[in-house]
Coordinates of N, CA and C in Angstrom, one line a residue:
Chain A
X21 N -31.1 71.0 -33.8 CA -32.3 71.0 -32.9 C -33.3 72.0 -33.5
X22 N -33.8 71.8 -34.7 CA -34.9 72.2 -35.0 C -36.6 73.0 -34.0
X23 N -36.7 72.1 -33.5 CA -37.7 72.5 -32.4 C -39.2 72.6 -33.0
X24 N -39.6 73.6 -32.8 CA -41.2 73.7 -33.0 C -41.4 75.0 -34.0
X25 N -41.6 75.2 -35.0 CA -41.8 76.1 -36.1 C -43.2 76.2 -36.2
X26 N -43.5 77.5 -36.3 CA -44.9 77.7 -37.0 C -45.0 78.7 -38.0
X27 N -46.1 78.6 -38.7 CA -45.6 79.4 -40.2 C -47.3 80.1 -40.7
X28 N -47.3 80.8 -41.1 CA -46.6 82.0 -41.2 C -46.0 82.8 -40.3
X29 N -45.3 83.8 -40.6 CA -45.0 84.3 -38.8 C -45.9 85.5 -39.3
X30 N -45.9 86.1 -40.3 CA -47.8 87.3 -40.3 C -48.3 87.2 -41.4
X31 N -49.5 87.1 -41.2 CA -50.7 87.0 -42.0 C -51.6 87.9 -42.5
X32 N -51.7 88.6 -43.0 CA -53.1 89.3 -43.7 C -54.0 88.6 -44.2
X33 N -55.5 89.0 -43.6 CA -56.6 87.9 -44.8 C -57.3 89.0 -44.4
X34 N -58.7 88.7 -45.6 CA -59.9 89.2 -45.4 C -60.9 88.4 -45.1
X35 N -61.8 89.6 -44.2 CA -63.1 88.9 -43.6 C -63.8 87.8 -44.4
X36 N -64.1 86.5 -43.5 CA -64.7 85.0 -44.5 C -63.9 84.6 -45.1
X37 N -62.8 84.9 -45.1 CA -61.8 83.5 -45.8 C -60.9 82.6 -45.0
X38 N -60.5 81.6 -45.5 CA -60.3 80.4 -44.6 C -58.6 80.3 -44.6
X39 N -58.5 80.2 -43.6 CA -57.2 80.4 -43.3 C -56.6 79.3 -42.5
X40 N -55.0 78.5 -43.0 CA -54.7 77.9 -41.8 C -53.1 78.2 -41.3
X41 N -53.0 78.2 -39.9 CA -51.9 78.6 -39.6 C -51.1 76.9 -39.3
X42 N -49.6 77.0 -39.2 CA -49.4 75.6 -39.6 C -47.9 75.5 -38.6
X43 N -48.1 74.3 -37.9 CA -47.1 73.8 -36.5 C -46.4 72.6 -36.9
X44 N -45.3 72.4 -36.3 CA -44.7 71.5 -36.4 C -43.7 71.5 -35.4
X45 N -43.4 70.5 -34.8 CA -42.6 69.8 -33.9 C -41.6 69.3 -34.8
X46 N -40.3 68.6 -33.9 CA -39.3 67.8 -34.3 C -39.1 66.8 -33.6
X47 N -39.6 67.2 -32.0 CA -39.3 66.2 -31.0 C -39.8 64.7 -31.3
X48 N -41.0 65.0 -31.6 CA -42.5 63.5 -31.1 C -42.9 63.8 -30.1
X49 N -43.0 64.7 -29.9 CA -43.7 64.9 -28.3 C -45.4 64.6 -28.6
X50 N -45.2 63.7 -27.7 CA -47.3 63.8 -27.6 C -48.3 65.0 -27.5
X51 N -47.5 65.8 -27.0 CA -48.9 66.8 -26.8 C -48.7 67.7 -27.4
X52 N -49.5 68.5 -28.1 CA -50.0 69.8 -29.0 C -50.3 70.6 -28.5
X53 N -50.5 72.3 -28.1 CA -51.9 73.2 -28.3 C -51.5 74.0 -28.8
X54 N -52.6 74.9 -29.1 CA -52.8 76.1 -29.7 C -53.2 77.4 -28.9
X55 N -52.7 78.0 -28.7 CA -52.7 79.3 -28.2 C -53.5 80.5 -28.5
X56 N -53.5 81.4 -28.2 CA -54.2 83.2 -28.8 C -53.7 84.1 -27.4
X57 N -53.2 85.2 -27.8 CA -52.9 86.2 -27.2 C -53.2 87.2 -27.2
X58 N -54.2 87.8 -26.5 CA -54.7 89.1 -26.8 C -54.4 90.1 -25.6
X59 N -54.0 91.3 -26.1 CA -54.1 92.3 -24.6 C -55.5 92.3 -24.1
X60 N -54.9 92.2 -22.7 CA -56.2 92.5 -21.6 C -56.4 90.7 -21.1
X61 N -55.8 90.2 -22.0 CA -56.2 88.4 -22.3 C -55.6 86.9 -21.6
X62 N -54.3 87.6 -21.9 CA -53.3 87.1 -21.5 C -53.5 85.7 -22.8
X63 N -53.2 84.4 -22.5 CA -53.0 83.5 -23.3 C -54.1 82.6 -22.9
X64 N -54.9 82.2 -23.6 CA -56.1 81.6 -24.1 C -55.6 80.2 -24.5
X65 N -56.3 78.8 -24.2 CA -56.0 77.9 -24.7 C -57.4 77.7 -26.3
X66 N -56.9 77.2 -27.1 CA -58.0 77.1 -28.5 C -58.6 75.6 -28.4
X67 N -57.2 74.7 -28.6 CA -57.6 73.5 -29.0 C -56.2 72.7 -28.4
X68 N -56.6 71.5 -27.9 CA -54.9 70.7 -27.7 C -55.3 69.2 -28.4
X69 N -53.8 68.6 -28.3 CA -54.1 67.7 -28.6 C -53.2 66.6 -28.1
X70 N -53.5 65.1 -27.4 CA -52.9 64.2 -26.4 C -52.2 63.3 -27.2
X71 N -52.4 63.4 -28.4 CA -51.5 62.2 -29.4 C -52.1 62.5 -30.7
X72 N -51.5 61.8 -31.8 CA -52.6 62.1 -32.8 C -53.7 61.5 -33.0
X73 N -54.1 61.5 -34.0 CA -56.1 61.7 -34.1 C -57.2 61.9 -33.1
X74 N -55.9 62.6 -31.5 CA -57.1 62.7 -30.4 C -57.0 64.5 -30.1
X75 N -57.9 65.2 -30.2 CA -58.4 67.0 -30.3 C -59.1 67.1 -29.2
X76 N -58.8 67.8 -28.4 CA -59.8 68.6 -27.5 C -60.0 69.7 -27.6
X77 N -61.5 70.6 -27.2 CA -61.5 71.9 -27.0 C -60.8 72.6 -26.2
X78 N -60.4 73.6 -26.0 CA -59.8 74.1 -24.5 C -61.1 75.3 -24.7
X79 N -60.4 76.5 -24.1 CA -61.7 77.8 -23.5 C -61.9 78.6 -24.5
X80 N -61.7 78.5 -26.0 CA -62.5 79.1 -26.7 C -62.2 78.4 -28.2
X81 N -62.7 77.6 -28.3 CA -62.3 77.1 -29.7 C -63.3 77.7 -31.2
X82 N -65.0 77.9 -30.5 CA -65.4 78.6 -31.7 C -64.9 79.1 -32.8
X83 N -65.4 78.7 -33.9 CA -64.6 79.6 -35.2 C -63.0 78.9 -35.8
X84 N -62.9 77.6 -35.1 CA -61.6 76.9 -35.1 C -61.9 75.3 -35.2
X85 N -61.0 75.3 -36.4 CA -60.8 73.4 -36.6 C -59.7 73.2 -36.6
X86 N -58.8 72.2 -35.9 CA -57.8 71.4 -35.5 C -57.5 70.5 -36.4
X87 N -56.7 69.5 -36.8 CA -56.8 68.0 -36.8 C -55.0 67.7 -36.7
X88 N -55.2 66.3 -36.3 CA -53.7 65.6 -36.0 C -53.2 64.3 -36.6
X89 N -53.2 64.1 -37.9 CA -53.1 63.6 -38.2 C -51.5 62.9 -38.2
X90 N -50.7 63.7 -37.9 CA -49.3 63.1 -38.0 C -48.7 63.9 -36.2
X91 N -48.3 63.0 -36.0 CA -48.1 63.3 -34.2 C -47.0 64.9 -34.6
X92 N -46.2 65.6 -35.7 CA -45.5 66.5 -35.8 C -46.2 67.4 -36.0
X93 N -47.4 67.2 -36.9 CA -48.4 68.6 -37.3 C -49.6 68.9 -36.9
X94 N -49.9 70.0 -36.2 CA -51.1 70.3 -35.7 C -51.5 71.8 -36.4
X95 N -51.9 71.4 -37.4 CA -52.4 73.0 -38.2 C -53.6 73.4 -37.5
X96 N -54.2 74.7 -37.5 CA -55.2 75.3 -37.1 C -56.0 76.1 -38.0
X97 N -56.7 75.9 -38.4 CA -58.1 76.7 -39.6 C -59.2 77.6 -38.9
X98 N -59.3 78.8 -39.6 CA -60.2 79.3 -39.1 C -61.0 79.5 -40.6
X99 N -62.0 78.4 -40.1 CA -62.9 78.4 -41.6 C -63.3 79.3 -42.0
X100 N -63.9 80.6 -41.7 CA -64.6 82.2 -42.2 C -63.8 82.9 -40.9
X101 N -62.8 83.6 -41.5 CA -62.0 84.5 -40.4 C -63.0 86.1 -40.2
X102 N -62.7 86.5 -38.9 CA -63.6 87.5 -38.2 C -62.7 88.1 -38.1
X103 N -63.0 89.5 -37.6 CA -61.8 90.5 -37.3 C -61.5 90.0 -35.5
X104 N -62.7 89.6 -34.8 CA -62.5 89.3 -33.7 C -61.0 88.3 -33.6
X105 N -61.0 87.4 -34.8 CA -59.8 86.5 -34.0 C -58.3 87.3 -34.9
X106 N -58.0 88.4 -35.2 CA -56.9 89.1 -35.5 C -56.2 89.0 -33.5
X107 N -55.2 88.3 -33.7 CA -54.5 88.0 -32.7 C -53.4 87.2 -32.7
X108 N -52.0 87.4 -31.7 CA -51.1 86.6 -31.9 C -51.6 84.7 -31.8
X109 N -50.9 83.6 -32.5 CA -51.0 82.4 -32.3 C -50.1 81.8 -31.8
X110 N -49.9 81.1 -31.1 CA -48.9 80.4 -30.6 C -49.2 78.6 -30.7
X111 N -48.5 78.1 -31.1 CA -48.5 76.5 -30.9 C -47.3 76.3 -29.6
X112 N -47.8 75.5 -28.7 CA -46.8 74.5 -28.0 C -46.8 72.8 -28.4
X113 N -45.6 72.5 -28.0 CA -45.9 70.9 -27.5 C -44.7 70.2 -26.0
X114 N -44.9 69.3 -26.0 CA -44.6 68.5 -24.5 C -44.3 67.4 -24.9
X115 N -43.5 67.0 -24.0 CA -43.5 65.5 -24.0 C -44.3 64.7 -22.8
X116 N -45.0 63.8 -22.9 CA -46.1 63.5 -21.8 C -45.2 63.2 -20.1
X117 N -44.0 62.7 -20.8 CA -42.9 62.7 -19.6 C -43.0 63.6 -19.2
X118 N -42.1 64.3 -20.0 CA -41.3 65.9 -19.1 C -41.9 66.8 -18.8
X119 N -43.7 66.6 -18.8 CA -43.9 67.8 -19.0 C -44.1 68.8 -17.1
X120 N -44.2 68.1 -16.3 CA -44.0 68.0 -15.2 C -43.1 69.1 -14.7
X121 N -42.0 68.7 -15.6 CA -40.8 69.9 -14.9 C -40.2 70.7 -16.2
X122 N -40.7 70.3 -17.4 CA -40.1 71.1 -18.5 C -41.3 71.8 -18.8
X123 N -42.3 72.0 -18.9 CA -43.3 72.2 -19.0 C -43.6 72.3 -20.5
X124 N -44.0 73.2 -21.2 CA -43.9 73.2 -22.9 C -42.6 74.0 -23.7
X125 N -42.7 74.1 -24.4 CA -42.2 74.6 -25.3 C -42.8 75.2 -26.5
X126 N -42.8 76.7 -26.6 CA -43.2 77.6 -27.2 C -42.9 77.5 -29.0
X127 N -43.3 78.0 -30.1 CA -43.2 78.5 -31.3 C -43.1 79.9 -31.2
X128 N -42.7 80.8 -32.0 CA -42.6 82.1 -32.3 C -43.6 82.9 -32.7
X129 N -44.4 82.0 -32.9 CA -45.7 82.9 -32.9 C -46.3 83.3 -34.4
X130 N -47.8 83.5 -34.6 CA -48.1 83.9 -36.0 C -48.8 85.0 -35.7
X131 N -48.6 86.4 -36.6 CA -49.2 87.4 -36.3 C -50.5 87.3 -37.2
X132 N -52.0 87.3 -37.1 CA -52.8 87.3 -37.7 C -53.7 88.4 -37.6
X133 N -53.7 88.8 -38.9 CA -54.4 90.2 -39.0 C -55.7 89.9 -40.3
X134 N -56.9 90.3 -39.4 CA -58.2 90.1 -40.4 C -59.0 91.4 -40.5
X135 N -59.2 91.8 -42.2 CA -59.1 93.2 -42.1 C -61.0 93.1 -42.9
Chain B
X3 N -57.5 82.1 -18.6 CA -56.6 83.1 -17.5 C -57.6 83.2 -16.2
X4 N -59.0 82.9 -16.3 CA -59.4 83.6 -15.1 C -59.1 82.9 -13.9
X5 N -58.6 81.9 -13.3 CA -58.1 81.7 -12.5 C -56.7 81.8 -11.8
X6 N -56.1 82.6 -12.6 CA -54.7 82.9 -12.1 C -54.9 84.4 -12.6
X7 N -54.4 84.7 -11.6 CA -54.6 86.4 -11.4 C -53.1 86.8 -10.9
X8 N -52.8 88.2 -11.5 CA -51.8 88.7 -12.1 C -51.7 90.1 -12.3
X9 N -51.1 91.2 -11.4 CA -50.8 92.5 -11.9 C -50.1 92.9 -13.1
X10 N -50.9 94.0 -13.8 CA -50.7 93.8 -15.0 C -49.3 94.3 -15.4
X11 N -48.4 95.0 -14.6 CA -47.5 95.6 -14.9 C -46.7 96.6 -13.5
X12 N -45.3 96.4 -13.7 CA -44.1 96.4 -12.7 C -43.1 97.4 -13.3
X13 N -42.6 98.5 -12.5 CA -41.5 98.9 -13.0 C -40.9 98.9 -12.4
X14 N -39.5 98.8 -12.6 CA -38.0 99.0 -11.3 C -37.0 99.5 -11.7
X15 N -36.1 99.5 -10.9 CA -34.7 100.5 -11.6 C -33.5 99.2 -11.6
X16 N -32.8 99.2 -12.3 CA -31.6 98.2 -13.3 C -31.0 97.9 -11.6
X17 N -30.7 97.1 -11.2 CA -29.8 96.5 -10.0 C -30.7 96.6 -8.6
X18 N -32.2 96.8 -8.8 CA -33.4 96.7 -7.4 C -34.0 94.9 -7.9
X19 N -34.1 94.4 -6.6 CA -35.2 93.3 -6.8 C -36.6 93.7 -7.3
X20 N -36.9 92.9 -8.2 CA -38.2 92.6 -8.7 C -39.3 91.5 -8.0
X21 N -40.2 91.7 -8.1 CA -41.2 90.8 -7.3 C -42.8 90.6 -7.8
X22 N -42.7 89.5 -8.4 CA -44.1 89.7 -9.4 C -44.6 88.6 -8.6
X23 N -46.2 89.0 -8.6 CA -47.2 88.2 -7.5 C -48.0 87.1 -8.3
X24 N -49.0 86.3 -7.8 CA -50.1 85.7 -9.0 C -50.7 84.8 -7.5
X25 N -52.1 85.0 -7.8 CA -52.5 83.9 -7.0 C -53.6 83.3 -7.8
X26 N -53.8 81.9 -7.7 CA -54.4 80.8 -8.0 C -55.3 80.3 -7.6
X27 N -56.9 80.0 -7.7 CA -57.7 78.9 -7.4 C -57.8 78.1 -6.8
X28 N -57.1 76.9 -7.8 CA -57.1 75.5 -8.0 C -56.4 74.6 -6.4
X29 N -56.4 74.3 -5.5 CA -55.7 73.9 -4.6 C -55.1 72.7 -4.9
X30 N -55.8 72.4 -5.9 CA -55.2 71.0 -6.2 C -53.8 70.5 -7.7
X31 N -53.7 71.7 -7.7 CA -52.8 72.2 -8.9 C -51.3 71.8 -8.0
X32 N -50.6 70.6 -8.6 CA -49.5 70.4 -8.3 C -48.1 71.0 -8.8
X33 N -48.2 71.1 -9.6 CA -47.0 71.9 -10.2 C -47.6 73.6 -10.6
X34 N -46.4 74.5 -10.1 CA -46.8 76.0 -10.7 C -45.6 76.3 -11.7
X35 N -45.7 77.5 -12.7 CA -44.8 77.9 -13.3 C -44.7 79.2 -13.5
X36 N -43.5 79.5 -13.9 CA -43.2 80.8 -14.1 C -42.5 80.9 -15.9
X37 N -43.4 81.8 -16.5 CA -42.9 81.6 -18.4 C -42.6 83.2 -17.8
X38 N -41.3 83.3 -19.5 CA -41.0 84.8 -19.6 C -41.1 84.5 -20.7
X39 N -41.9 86.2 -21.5 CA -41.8 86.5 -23.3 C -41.2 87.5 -23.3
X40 N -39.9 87.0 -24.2 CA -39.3 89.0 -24.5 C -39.9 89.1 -25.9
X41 N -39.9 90.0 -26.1 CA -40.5 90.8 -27.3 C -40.8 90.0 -28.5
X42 N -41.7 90.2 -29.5 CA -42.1 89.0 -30.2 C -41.2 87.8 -30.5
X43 N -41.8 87.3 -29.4 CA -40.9 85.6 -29.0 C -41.9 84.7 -28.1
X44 N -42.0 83.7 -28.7 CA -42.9 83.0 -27.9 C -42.2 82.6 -26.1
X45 N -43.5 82.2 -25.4 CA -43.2 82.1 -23.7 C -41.8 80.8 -24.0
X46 N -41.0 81.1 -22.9 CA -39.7 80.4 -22.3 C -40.0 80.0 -20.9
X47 N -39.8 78.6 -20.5 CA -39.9 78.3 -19.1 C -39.2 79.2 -18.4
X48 N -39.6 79.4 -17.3 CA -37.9 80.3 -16.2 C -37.9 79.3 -15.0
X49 N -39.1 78.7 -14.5 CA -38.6 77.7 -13.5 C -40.4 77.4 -13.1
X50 N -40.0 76.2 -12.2 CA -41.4 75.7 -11.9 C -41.3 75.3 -10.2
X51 N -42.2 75.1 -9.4 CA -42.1 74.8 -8.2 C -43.2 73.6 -8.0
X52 N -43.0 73.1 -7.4 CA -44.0 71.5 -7.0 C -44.9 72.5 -5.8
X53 N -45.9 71.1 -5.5 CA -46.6 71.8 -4.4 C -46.0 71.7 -2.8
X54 N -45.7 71.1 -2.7 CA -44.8 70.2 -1.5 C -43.6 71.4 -1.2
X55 N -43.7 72.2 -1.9 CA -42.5 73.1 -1.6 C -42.8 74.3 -1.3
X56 N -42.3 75.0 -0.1 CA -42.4 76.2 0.4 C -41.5 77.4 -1.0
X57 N -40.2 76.8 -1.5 CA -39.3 78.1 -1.6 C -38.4 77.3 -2.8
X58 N -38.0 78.0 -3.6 CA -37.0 77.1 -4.5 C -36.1 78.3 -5.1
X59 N -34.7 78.2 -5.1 CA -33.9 79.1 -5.7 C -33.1 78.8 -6.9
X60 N -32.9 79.9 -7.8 CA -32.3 79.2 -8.8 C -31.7 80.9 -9.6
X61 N -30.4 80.7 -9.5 CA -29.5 81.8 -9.2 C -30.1 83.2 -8.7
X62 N -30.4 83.8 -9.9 CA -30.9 85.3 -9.4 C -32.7 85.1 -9.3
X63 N -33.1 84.1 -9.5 CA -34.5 83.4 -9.2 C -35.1 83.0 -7.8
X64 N -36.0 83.7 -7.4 CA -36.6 82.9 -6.2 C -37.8 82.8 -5.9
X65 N -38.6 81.6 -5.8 CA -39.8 81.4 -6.0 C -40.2 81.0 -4.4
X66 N -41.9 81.9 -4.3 CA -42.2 81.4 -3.0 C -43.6 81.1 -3.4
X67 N -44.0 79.7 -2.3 CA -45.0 79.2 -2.5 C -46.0 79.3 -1.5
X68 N -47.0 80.2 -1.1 CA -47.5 80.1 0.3 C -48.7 79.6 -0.4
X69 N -49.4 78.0 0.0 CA -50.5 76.9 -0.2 C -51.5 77.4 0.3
X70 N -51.5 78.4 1.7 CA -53.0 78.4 2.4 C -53.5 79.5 1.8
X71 N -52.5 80.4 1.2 CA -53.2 81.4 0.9 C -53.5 81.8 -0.9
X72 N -53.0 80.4 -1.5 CA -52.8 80.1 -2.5 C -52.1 81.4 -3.7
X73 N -51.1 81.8 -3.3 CA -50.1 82.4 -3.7 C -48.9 82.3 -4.6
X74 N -48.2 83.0 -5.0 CA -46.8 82.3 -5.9 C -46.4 83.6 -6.0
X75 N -44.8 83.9 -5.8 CA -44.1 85.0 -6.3 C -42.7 84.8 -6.7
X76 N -42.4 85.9 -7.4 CA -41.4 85.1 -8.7 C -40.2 86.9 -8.2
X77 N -38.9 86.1 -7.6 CA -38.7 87.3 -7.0 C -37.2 87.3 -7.8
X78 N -37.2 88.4 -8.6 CA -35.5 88.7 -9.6 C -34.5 89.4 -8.8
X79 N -33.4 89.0 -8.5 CA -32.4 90.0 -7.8 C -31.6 90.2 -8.5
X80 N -31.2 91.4 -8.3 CA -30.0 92.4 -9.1 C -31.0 92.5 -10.7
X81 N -32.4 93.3 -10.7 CA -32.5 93.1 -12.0 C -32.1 94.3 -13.0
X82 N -32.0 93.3 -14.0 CA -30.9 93.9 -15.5 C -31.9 94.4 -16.4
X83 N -31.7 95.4 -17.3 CA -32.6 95.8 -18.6 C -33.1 94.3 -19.2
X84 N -32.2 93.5 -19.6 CA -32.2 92.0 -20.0 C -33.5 91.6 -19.4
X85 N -34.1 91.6 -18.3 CA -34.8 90.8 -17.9 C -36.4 91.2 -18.6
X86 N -36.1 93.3 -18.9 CA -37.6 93.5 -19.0 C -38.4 92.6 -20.0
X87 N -39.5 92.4 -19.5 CA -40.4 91.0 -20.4 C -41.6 91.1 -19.9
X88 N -42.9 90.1 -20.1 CA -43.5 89.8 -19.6 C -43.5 88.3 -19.4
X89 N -43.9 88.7 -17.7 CA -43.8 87.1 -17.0 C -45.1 86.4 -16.6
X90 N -45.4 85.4 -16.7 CA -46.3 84.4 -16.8 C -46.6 83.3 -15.4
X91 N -47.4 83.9 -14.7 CA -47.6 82.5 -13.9 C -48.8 81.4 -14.5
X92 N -48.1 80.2 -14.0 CA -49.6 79.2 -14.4 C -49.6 77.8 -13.6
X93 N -50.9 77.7 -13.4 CA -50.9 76.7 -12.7 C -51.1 75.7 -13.9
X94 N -50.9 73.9 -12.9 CA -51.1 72.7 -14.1 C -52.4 71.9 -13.1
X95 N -53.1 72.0 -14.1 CA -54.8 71.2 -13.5 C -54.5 69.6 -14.6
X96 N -55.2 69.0 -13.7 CA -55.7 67.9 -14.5 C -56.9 67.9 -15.0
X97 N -56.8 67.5 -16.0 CA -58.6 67.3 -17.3 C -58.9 66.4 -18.3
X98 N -59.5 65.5 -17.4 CA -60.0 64.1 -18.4 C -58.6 63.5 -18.6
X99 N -57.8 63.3 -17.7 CA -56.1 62.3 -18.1 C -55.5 62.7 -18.4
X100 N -55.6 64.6 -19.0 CA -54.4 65.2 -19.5 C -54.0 66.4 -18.4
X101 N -52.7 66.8 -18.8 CA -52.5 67.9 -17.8 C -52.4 69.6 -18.6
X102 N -53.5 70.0 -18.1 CA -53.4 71.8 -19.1 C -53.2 72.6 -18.1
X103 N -52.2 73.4 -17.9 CA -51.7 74.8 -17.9 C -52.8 75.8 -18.4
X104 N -53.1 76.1 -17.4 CA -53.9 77.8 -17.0 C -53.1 78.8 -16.7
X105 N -52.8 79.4 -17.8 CA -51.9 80.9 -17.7 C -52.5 82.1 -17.2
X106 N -51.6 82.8 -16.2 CA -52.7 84.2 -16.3 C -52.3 85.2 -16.6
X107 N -52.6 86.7 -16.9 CA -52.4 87.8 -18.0 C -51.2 88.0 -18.5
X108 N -50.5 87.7 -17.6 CA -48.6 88.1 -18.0 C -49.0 89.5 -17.1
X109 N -47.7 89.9 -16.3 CA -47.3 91.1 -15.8 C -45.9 91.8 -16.5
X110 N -46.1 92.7 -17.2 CA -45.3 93.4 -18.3 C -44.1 93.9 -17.2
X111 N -43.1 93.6 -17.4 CA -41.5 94.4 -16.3 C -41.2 95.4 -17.2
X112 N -40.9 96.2 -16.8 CA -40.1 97.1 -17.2 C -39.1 97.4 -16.2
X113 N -37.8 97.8 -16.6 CA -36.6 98.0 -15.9 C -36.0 99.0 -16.4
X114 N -35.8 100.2 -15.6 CA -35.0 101.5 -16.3 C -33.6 101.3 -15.6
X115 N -32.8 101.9 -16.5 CA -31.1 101.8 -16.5 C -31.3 103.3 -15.2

């Protein structure tokens, strides 16, 4: 039971460079998101996604591209990284069933540091 | 987060009940949850309650739901070092056919031996 992996688990970049952090499922679950964690913040939604080739914004996606091309991978790019988005990442996914009473299921998270 | 609100942090002593609060907005938010993060680890379900339900127990777990005053509390008995974490309430809204979870700040436990 593999589960949900995301990679890197920490990152160093420098200011304006493009960076993608990278998710993966095992299940097939239909749904995606992307996460941010900041103190004071709590957990922020970025971008989700309801199957592949379908992306929504959630409440702060600025500075962020998505895409879904294979229902397992949902990478996240931050085309010109800011120090603003140095913050933990998290990917979830769901199954459109279960999600009701199982709710998501978490990744380990990517530490991202923009210096 | 801004609709689920959340004290930001709890302490208690190893074998006292814990009782983390959160209230919610949304009236129309059918399902609530409760996530725990222990230390760099991504959130873990701990249990969920429907709306229709006053109370739901689940061993050392006990969730209370009061609707009118749009409330939720997430109550730990006998709590262990094990438990310290931050805990997560969230509601589940509907948006355009999908369903997104609105989390709010996490309330940090701490538990001294």
């Amino acid at each position: 039971d593999a589960g949900i992996t995301q990679s890197p688990r920490y990152k160093i970049t420098e200011t304006g460079r493009q960076v993608t952090l990278m998710c993966h499922q095992t299940w097939s679950h239909s749904y995606m998101f992307w996460y941010r964690q900041d103190l004071g913040h709590g957990l922020r939604l970025i971008y989700y996604s309801a199957a592949a080739d379908i992306t929504d914004k959630g409440e702060v996606p600025d500075g962020y591209v998505v895409s879904r091309s294979k229902t397992e991978n949902f990478p996240l790019t931050l085309e010109s990284a800011t120090r603003s988005q140095t913050s933990v990442y998290f990917c979830a996914s769901s199954d459109e069933r279960r999600l009701l009473v199982k709710g998501y299921t978490f990744g380990s998270g990517t530490r991202l540091t923009v210096v | 987060g801004e609709d689920v609100e959340q004290s930001l942090f709890l302490s208690v002593r190893e074998g006292d009940s814990s009782v983390i609060n959160c209230t919610y907005t949304d009236s129309s938010s059918t399902y609530l949850y409760w996530y725990k993060q222990e230390p760099g680890a991504g959130l873990q379900l701990l249990t969920y309650i429907f709306s229709n339900m006053d109370m739901k127990q689940d061993q050392r777990l006990t969730v209370l739901l009061n609707k009118k005053d749009k409330h939720l509390s997430l109550r730990i008995a006998d709590t262990q070092t094990g438990d310290s974490a931050i805990y997560f309430c969230a509601e589940l809204k509907a948006s355009g056919g999908s369903y997104i979870p609105t989390f709010g700040r996490g309330t940090s436990l701490i538990v001294h031996p």
